[in-house]
PDB file of C-alpha atoms and ligand atoms in Angstrom:
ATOM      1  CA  UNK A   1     -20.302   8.781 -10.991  1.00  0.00           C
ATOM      2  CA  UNK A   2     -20.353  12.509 -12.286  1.00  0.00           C
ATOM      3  CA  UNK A   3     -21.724  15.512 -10.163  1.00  0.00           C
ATOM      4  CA  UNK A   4     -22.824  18.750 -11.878  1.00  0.00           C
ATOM      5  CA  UNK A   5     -20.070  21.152  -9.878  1.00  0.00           C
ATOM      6  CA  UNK A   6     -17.126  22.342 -11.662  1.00  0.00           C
ATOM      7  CA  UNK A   7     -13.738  21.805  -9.995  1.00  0.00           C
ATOM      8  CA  UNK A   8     -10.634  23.308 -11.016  1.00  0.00           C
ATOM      9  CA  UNK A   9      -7.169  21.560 -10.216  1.00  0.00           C
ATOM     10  CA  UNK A  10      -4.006  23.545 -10.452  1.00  0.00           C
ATOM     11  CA  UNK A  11      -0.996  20.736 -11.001  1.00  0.00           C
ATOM     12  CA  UNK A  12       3.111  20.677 -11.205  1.00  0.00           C
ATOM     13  CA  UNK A  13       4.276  17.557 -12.997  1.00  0.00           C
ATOM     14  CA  UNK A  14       7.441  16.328 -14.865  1.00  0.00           C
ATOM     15  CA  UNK A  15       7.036  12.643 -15.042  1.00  0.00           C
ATOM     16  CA  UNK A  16       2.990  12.698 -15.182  1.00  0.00           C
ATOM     17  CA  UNK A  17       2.427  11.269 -11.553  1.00  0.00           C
ATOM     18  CA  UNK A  18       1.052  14.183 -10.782  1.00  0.00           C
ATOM     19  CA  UNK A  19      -0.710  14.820 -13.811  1.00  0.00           C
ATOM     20  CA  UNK A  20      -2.314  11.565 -13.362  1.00  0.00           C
ATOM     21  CA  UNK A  21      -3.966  12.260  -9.856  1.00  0.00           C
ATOM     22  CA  UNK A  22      -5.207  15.181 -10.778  1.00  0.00           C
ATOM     23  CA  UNK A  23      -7.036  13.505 -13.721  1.00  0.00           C
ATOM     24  CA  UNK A  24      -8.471  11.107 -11.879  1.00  0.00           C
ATOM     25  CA  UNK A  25      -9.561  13.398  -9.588  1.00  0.00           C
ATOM     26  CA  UNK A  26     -10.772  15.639 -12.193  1.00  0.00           C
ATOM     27  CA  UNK A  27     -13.013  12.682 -14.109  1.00  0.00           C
ATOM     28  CA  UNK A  28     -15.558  12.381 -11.373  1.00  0.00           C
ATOM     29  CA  UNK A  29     -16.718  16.024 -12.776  1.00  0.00           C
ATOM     30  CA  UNK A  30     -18.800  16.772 -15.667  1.00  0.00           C
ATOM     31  CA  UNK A  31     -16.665  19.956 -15.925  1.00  0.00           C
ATOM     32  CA  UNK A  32     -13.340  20.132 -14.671  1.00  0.00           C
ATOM     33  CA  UNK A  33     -10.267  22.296 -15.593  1.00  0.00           C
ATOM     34  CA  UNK A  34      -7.005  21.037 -15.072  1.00  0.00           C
ATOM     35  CA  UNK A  35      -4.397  23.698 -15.001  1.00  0.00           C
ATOM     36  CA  UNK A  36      -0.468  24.125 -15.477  1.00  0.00           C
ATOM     37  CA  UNK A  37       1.328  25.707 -12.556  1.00  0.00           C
ATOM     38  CA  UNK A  38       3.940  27.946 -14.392  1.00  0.00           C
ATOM     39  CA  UNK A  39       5.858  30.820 -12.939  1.00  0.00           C
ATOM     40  CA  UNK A  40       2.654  33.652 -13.701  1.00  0.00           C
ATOM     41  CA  UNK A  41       0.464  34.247 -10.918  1.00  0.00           C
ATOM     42  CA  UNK A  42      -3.554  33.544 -10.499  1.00  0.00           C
ATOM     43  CA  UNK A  43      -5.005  37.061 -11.200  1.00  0.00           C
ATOM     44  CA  UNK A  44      -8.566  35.643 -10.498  1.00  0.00           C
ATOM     45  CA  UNK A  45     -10.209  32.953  -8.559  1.00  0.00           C
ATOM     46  CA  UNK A  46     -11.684  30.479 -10.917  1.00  0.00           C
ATOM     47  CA  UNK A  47     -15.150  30.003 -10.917  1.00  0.00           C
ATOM     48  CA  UNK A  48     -15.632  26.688  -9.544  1.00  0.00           C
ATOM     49  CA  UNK A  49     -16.983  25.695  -6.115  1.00  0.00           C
ATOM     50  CA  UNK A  50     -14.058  23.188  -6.083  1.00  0.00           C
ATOM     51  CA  UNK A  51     -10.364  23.619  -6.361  1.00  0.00           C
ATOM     52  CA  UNK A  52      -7.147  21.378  -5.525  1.00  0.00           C
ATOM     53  CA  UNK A  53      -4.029  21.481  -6.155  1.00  0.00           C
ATOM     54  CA  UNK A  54      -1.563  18.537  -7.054  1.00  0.00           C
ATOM     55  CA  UNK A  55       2.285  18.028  -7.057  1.00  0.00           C
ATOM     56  CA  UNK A  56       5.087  16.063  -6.286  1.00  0.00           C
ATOM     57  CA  UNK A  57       6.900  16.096  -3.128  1.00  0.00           C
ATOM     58  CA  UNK A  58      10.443  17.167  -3.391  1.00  0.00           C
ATOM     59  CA  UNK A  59      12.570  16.894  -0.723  1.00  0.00           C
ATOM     60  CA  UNK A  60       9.929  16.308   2.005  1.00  0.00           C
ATOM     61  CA  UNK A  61       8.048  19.531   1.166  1.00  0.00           C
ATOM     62  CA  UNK A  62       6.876  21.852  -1.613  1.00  0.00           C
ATOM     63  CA  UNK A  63       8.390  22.414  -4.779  1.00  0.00           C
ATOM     64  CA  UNK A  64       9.673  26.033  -4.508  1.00  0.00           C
ATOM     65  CA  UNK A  65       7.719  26.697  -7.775  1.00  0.00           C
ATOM     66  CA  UNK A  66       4.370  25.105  -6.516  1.00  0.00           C
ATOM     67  CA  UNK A  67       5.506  27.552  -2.621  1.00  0.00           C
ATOM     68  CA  UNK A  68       5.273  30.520  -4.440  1.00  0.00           C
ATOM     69  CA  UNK A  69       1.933  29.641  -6.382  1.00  0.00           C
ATOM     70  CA  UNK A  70       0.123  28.913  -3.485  1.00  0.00           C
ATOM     71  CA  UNK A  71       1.594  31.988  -1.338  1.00  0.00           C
ATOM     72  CA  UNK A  72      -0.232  34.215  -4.528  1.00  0.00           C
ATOM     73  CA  UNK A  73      -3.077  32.365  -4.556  1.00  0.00           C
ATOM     74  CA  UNK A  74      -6.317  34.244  -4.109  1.00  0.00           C
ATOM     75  CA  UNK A  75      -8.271  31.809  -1.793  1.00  0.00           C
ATOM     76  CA  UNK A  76     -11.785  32.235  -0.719  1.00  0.00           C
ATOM     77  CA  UNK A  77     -13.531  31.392   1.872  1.00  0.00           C
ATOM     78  CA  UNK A  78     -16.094  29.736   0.107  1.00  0.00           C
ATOM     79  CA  UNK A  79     -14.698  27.396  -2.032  1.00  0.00           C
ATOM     80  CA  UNK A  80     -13.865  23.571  -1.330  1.00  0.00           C
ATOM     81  CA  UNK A  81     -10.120  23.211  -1.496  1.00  0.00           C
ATOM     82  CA  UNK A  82      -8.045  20.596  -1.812  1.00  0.00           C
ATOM     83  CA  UNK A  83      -4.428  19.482  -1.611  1.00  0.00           C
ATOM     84  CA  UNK A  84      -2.812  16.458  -3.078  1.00  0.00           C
ATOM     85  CA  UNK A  85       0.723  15.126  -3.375  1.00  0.00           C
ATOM     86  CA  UNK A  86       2.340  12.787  -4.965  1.00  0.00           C
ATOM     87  CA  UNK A  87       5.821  10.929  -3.656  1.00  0.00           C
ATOM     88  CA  UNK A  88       7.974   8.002  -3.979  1.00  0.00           C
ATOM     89  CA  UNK A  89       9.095   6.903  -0.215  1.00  0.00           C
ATOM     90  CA  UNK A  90       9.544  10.003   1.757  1.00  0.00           C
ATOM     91  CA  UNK A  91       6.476  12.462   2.487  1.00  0.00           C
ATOM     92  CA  UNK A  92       8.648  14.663   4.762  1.00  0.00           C
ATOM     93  CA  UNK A  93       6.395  18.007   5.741  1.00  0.00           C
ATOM     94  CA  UNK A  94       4.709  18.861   2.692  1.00  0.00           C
ATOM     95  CA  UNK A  95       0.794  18.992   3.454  1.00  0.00           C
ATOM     96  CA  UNK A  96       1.479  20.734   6.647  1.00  0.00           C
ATOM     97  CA  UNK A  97       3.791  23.675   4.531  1.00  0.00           C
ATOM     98  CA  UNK A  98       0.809  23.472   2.558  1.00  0.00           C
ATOM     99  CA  UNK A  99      -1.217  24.242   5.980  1.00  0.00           C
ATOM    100  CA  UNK A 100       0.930  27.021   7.121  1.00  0.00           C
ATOM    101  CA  UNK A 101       0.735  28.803   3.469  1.00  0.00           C
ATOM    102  CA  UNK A 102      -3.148  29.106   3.544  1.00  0.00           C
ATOM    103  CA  UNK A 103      -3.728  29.309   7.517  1.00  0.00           C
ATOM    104  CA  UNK A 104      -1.362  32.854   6.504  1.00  0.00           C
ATOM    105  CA  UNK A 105      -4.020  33.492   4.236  1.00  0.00           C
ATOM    106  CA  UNK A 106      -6.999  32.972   6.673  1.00  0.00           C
ATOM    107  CA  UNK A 107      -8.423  29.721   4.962  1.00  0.00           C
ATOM    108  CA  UNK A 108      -8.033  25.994   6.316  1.00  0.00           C
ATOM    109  CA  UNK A 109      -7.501  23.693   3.350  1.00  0.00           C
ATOM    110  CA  UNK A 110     -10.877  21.206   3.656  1.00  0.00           C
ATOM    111  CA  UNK A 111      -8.728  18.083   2.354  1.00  0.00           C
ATOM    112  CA  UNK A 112      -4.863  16.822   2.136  1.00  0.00           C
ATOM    113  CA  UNK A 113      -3.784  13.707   1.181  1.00  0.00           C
ATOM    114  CA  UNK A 114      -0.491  11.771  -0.725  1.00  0.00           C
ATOM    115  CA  UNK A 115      -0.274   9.294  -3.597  1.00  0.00           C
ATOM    116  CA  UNK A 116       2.762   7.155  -3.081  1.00  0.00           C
ATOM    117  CA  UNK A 117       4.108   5.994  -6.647  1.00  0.00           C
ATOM    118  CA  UNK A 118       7.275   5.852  -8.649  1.00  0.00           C
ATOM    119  CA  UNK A 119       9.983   8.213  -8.086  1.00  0.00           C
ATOM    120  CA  UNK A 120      11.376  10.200 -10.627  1.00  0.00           C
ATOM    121  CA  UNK A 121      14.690  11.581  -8.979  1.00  0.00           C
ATOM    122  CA  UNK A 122      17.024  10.194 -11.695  1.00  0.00           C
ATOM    123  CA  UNK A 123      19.771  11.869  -9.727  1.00  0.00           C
ATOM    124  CA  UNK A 124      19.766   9.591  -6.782  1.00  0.00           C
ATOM    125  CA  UNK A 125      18.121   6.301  -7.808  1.00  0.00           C
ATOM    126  CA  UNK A 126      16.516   4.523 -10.433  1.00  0.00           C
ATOM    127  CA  UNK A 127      13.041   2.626 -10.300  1.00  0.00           C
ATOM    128  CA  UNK A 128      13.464  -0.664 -11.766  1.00  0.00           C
ATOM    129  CA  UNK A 129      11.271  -1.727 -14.358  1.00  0.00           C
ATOM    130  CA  UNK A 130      10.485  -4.748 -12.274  1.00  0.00           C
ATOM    131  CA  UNK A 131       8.879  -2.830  -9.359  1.00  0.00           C
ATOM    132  CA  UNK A 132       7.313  -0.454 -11.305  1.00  0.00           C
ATOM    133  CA  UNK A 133       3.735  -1.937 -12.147  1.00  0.00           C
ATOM    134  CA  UNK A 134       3.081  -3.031  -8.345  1.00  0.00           C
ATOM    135  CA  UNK A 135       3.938   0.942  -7.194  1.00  0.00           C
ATOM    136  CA  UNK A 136       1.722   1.800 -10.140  1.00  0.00           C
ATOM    137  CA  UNK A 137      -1.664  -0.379  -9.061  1.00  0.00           C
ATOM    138  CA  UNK A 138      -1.446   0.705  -5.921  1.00  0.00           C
ATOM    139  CA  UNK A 139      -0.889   4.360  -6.288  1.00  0.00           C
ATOM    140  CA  UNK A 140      -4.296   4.104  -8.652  1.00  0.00           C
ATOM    141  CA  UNK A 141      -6.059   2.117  -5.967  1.00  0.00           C
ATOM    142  CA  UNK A 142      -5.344   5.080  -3.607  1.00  0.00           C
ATOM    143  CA  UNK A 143      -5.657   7.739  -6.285  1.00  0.00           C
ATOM    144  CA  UNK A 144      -9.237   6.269  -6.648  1.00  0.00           C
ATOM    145  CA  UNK A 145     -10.033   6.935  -3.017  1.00  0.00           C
ATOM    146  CA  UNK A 146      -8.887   9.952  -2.647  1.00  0.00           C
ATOM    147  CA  UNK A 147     -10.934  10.934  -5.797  1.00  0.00           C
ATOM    148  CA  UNK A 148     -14.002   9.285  -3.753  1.00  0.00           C
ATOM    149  CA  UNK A 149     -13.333  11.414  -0.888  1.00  0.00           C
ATOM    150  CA  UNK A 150     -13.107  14.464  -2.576  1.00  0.00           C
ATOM    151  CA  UNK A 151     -16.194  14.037  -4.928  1.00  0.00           C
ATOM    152  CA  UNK A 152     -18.348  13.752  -0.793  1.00  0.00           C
ATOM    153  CA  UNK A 153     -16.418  16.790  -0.140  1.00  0.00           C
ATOM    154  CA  UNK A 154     -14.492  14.981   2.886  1.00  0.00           C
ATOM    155  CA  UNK A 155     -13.253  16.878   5.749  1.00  0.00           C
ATOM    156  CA  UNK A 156      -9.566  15.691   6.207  1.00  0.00           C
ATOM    157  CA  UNK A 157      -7.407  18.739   7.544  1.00  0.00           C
ATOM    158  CA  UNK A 158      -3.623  18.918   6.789  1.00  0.00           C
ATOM    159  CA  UNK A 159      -1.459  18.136   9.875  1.00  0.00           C
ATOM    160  CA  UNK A 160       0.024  21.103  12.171  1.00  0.00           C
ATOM    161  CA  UNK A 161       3.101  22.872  10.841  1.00  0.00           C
ATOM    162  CA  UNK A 162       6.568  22.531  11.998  1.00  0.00           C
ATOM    163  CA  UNK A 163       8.735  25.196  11.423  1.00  0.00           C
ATOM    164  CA  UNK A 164      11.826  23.496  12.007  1.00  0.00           C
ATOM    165  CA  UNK A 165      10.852  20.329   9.918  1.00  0.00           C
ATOM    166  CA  UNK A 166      10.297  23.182   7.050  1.00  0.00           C
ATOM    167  CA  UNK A 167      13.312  24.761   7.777  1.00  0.00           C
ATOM    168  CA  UNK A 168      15.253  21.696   7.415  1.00  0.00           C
ATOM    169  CA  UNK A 169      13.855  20.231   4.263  1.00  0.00           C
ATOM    170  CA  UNK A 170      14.381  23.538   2.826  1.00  0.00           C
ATOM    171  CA  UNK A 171      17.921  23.407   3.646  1.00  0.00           C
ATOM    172  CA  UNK A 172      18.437  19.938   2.182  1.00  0.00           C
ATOM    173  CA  UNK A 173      16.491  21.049  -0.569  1.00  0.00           C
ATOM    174  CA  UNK A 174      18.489  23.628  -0.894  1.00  0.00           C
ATOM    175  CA  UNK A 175      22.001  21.982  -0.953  1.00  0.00           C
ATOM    176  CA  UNK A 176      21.225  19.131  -3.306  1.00  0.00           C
ATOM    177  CA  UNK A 177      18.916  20.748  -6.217  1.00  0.00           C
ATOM    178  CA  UNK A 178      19.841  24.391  -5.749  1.00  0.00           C
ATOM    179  CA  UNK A 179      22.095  24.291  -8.773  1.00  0.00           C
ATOM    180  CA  UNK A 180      20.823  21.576 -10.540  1.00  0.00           C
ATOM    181  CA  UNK A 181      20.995  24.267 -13.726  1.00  0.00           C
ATOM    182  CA  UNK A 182      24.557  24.136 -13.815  1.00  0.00           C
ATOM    183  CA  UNK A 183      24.489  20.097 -13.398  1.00  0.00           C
ATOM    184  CA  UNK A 184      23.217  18.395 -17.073  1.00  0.00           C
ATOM    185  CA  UNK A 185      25.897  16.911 -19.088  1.00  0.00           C
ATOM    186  CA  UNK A 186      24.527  16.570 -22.429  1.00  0.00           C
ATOM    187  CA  UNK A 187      26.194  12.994 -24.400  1.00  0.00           C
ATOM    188  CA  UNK A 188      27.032  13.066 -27.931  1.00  0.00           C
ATOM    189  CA  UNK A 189      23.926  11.574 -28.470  1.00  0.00           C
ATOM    190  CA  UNK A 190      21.441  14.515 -28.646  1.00  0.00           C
ATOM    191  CA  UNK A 191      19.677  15.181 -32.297  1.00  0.00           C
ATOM    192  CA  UNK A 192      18.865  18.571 -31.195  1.00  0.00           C
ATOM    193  CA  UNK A 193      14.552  17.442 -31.389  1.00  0.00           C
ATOM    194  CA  UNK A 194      14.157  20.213 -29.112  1.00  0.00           C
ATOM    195  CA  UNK A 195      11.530  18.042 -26.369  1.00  0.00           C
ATOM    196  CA  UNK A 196      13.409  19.253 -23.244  1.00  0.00           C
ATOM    197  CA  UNK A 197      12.504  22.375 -24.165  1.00  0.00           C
ATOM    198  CA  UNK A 198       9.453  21.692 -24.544  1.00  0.00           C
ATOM    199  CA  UNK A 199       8.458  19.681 -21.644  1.00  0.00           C
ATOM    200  CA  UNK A 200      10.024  21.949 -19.665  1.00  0.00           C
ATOM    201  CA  UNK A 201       7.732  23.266 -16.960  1.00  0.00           C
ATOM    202  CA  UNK A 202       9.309  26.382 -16.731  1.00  0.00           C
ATOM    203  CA  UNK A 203      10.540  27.263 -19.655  1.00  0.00           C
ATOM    204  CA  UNK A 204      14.183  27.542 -18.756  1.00  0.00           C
ATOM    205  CA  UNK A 205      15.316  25.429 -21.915  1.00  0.00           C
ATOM    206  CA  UNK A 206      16.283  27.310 -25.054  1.00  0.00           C
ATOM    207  CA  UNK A 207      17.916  25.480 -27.907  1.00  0.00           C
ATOM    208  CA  UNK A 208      20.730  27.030 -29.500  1.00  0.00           C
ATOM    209  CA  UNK A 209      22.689  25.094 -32.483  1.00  0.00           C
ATOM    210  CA  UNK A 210      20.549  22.087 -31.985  1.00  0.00           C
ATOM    211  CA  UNK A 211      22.025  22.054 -28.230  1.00  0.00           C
ATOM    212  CA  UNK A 212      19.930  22.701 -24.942  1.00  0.00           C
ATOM    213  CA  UNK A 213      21.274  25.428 -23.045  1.00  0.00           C
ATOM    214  CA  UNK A 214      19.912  25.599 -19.433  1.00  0.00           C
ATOM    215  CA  UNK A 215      18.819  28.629 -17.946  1.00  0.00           C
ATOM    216  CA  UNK A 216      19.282  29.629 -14.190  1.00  0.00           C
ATOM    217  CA  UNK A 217      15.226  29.177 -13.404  1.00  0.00           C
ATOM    218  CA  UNK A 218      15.439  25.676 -13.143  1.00  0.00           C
ATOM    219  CA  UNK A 219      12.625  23.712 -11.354  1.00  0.00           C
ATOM    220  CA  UNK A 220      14.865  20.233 -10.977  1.00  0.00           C
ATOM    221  CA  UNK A 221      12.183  18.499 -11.939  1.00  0.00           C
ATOM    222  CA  UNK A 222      13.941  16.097 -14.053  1.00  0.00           C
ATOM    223  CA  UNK A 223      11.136  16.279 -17.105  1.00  0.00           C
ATOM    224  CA  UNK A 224      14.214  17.085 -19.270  1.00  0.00           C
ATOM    225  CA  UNK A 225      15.933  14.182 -18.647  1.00  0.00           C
ATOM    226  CA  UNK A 226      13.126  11.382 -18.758  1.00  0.00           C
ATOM    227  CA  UNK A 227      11.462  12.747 -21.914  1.00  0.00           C
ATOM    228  CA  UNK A 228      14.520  12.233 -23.848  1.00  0.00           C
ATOM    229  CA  UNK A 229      14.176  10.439 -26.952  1.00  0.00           C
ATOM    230  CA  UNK A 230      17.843   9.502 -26.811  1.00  0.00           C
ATOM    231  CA  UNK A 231      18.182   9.087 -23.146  1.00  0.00           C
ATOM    232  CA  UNK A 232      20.879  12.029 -23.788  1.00  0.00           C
ATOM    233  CA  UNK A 233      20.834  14.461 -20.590  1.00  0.00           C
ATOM    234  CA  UNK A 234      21.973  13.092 -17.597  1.00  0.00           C
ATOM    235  CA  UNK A 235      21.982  14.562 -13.889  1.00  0.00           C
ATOM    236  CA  UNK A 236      24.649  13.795 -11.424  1.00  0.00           C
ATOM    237  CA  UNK A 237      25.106  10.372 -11.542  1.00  0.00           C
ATOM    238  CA  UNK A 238      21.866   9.630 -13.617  1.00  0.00           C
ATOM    239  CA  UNK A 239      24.070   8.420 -16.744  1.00  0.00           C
ATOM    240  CA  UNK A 240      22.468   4.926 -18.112  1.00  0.00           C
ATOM    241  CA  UNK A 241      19.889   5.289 -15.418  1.00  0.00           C
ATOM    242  CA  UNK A 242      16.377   3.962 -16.387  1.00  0.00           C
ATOM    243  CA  UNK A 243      14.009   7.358 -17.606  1.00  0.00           C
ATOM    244  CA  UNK A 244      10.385   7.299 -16.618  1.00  0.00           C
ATOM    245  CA  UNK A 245       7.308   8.743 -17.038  1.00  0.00           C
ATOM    246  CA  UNK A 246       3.525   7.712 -15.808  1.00  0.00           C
ATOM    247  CA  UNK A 247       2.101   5.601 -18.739  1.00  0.00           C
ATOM    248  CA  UNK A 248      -1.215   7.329 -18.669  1.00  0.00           C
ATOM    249  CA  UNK A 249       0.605  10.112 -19.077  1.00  0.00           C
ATOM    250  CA  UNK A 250       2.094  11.159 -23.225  1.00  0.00           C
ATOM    251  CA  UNK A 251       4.187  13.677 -24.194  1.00  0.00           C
ATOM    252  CA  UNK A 252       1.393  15.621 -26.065  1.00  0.00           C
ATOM    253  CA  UNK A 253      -0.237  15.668 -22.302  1.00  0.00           C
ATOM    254  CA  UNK A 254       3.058  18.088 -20.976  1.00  0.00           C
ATOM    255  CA  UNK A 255       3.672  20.447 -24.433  1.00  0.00           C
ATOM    256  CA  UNK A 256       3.246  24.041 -24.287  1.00  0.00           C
TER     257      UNK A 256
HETATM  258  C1  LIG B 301      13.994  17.169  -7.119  1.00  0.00           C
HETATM  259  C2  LIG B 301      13.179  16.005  -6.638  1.00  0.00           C
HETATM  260  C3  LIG B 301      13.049  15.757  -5.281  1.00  0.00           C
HETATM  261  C4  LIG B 301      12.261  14.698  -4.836  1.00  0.00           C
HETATM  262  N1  LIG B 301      12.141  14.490  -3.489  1.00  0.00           N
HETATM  263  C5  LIG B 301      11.379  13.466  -3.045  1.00  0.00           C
HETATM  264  C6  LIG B 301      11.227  13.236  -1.634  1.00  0.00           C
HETATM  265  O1  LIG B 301      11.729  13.962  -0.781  1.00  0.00           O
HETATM  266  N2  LIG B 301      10.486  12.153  -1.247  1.00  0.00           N
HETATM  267  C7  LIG B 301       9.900  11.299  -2.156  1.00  0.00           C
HETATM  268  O2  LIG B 301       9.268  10.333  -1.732  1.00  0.00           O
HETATM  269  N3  LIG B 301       9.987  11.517  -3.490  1.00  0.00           N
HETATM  270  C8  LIG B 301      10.705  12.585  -3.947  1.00  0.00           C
HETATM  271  N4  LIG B 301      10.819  12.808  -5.301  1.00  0.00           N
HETATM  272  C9  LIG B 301      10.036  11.942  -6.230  1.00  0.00           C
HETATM  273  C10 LIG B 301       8.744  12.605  -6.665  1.00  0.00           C
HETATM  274  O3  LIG B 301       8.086  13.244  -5.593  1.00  0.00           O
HETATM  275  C11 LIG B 301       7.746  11.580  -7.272  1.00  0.00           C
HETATM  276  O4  LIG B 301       8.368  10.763  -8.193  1.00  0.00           O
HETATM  277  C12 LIG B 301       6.559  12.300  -7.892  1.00  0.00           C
HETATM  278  O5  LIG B 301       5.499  11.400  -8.027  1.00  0.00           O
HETATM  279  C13 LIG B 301       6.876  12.882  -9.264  1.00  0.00           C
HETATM  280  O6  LIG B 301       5.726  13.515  -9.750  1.00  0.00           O
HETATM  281  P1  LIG B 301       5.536  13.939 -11.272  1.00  0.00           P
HETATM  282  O7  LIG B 301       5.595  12.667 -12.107  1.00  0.00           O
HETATM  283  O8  LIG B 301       4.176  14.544 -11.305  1.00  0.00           O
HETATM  284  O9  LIG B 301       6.603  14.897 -11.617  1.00  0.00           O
HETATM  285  C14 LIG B 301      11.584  13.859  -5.769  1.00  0.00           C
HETATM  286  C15 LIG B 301      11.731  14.116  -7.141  1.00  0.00           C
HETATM  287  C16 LIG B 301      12.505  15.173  -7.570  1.00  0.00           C
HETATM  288  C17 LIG B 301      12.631  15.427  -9.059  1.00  0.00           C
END
């Protein structure tokens, strides 16, 4: 069922979970915007009566990228806003960063809520193939609720903040993905196609002599890696490591 508001959902996405909530979200509306979270801040509050925002959870809390977005963001006070984000096993803090971010900015987020579905940190673990349409159904199932609660504009707060939680996510954050820049290993493999660069979130891929040279601006996000035709970057110990990405999602959805 379609209403006539417009809603507007800022996402961050590298493997399309992401991408996918948000357009499930987003297909309830007759007009709905989906935008990119880059590195540029929000000048302007869109004109829509609704707005979320939708991401992946990285190391139980915010992606630094999506912390700084938020922390520039011009809220209102009255717009419907809503918060969404998407994990594998481990929610950690993330809604109630979320929470302390806007309660700085004098507005109380109306909704939060997480999508638990495949994870995409090649640099740990792999997802078998096996597993992967069960995590899949489900995370639609719940995708689709969460869609229904939004669309009746439901009142679900995002939980109290705890600073120490933050600070210690941030620190593990931190430690493992700090200098994930300096941590692709590129096999002999690579044709030089130039897709990491482009599915790059953050631009931080230039390709020089048909090689991808990593900037220091990197998101870890792992987009790089899974959109690989030739399965030719590797992270840490991601080397043969199953790549993945959302299959609603195609690589036309992430170019720039
Ligand atoms: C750097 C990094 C850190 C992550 N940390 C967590 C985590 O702490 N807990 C978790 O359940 N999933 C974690 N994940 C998995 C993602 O949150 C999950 O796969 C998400 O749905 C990916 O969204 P996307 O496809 O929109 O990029 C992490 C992934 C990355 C790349």
């Amino acid at each position: 069922m379609e209403t006539n508001e417009t809603i507007t959902i800022y996402y961050f996405t590298a493997t399309g979970n992401s991408l996918t909530t948000a357009s499930v979200i987003a297909s309830r509306y007759k007009q709905s915007k989906l935008v990119k979270i880059n590195r540029l801040n929000v000048a302007e509050h869109p004109y829509s009566a609704i707005v979320g925002f939708v991401f992946p959870v990285y190391m139980g809390g915010v992606p630094p990228i999506v912390y700084s977005f938020l922390n520039n963001f011009p809220f209102r006070k009255d717009v419907y806003y809503f918060c969404v984000a998407t994990y594998y096993t481990y929610k950690g803090n993330t809604l109630s960063v979320v929470n302390k971010i806007t309660k700085n900015k004098g507005v109380c987020l109306n909704y939060g809520n997480y999508v638990p579905t495949v994870g995409n940190c090649l640099k740990e673990y792999e997802v078998s193939a096996v597993k992967r349409p069960a995590i899949l159904e489900r995370a639609d199932a719940i995708t689709n609720k969460i869609a229904d609660a939004i669309k009746v504009k439901t009142d679900k707060r995002l939980p109290k903040h705890c600073g120490l939680s933050e600070k210690l996510h941030k620190g593990l954050f931190n430690l493992f993905f700090n200098d994930t820049y300096k941590k692709f290993i590129l096999e002999n493999n690579c044709i030089g196609c130039g897709i990491c660069s482009k599915v790059c979130p953050v631009d931080n891929i230039v390709i020089n002599n048909k090689q991808p040279q990593w900037g220091v601006n990197c998101a870890s996000c792992h987009a790089c890696v899974h959109w690989c035709p030739k399965n030719a970057i590797s992270l840490g110990k991601s080397k043969g490591r199953l790549q993945y990405h959302n299959p609603n999602i195609r690589i036309e959805d992430l170019l720039h």
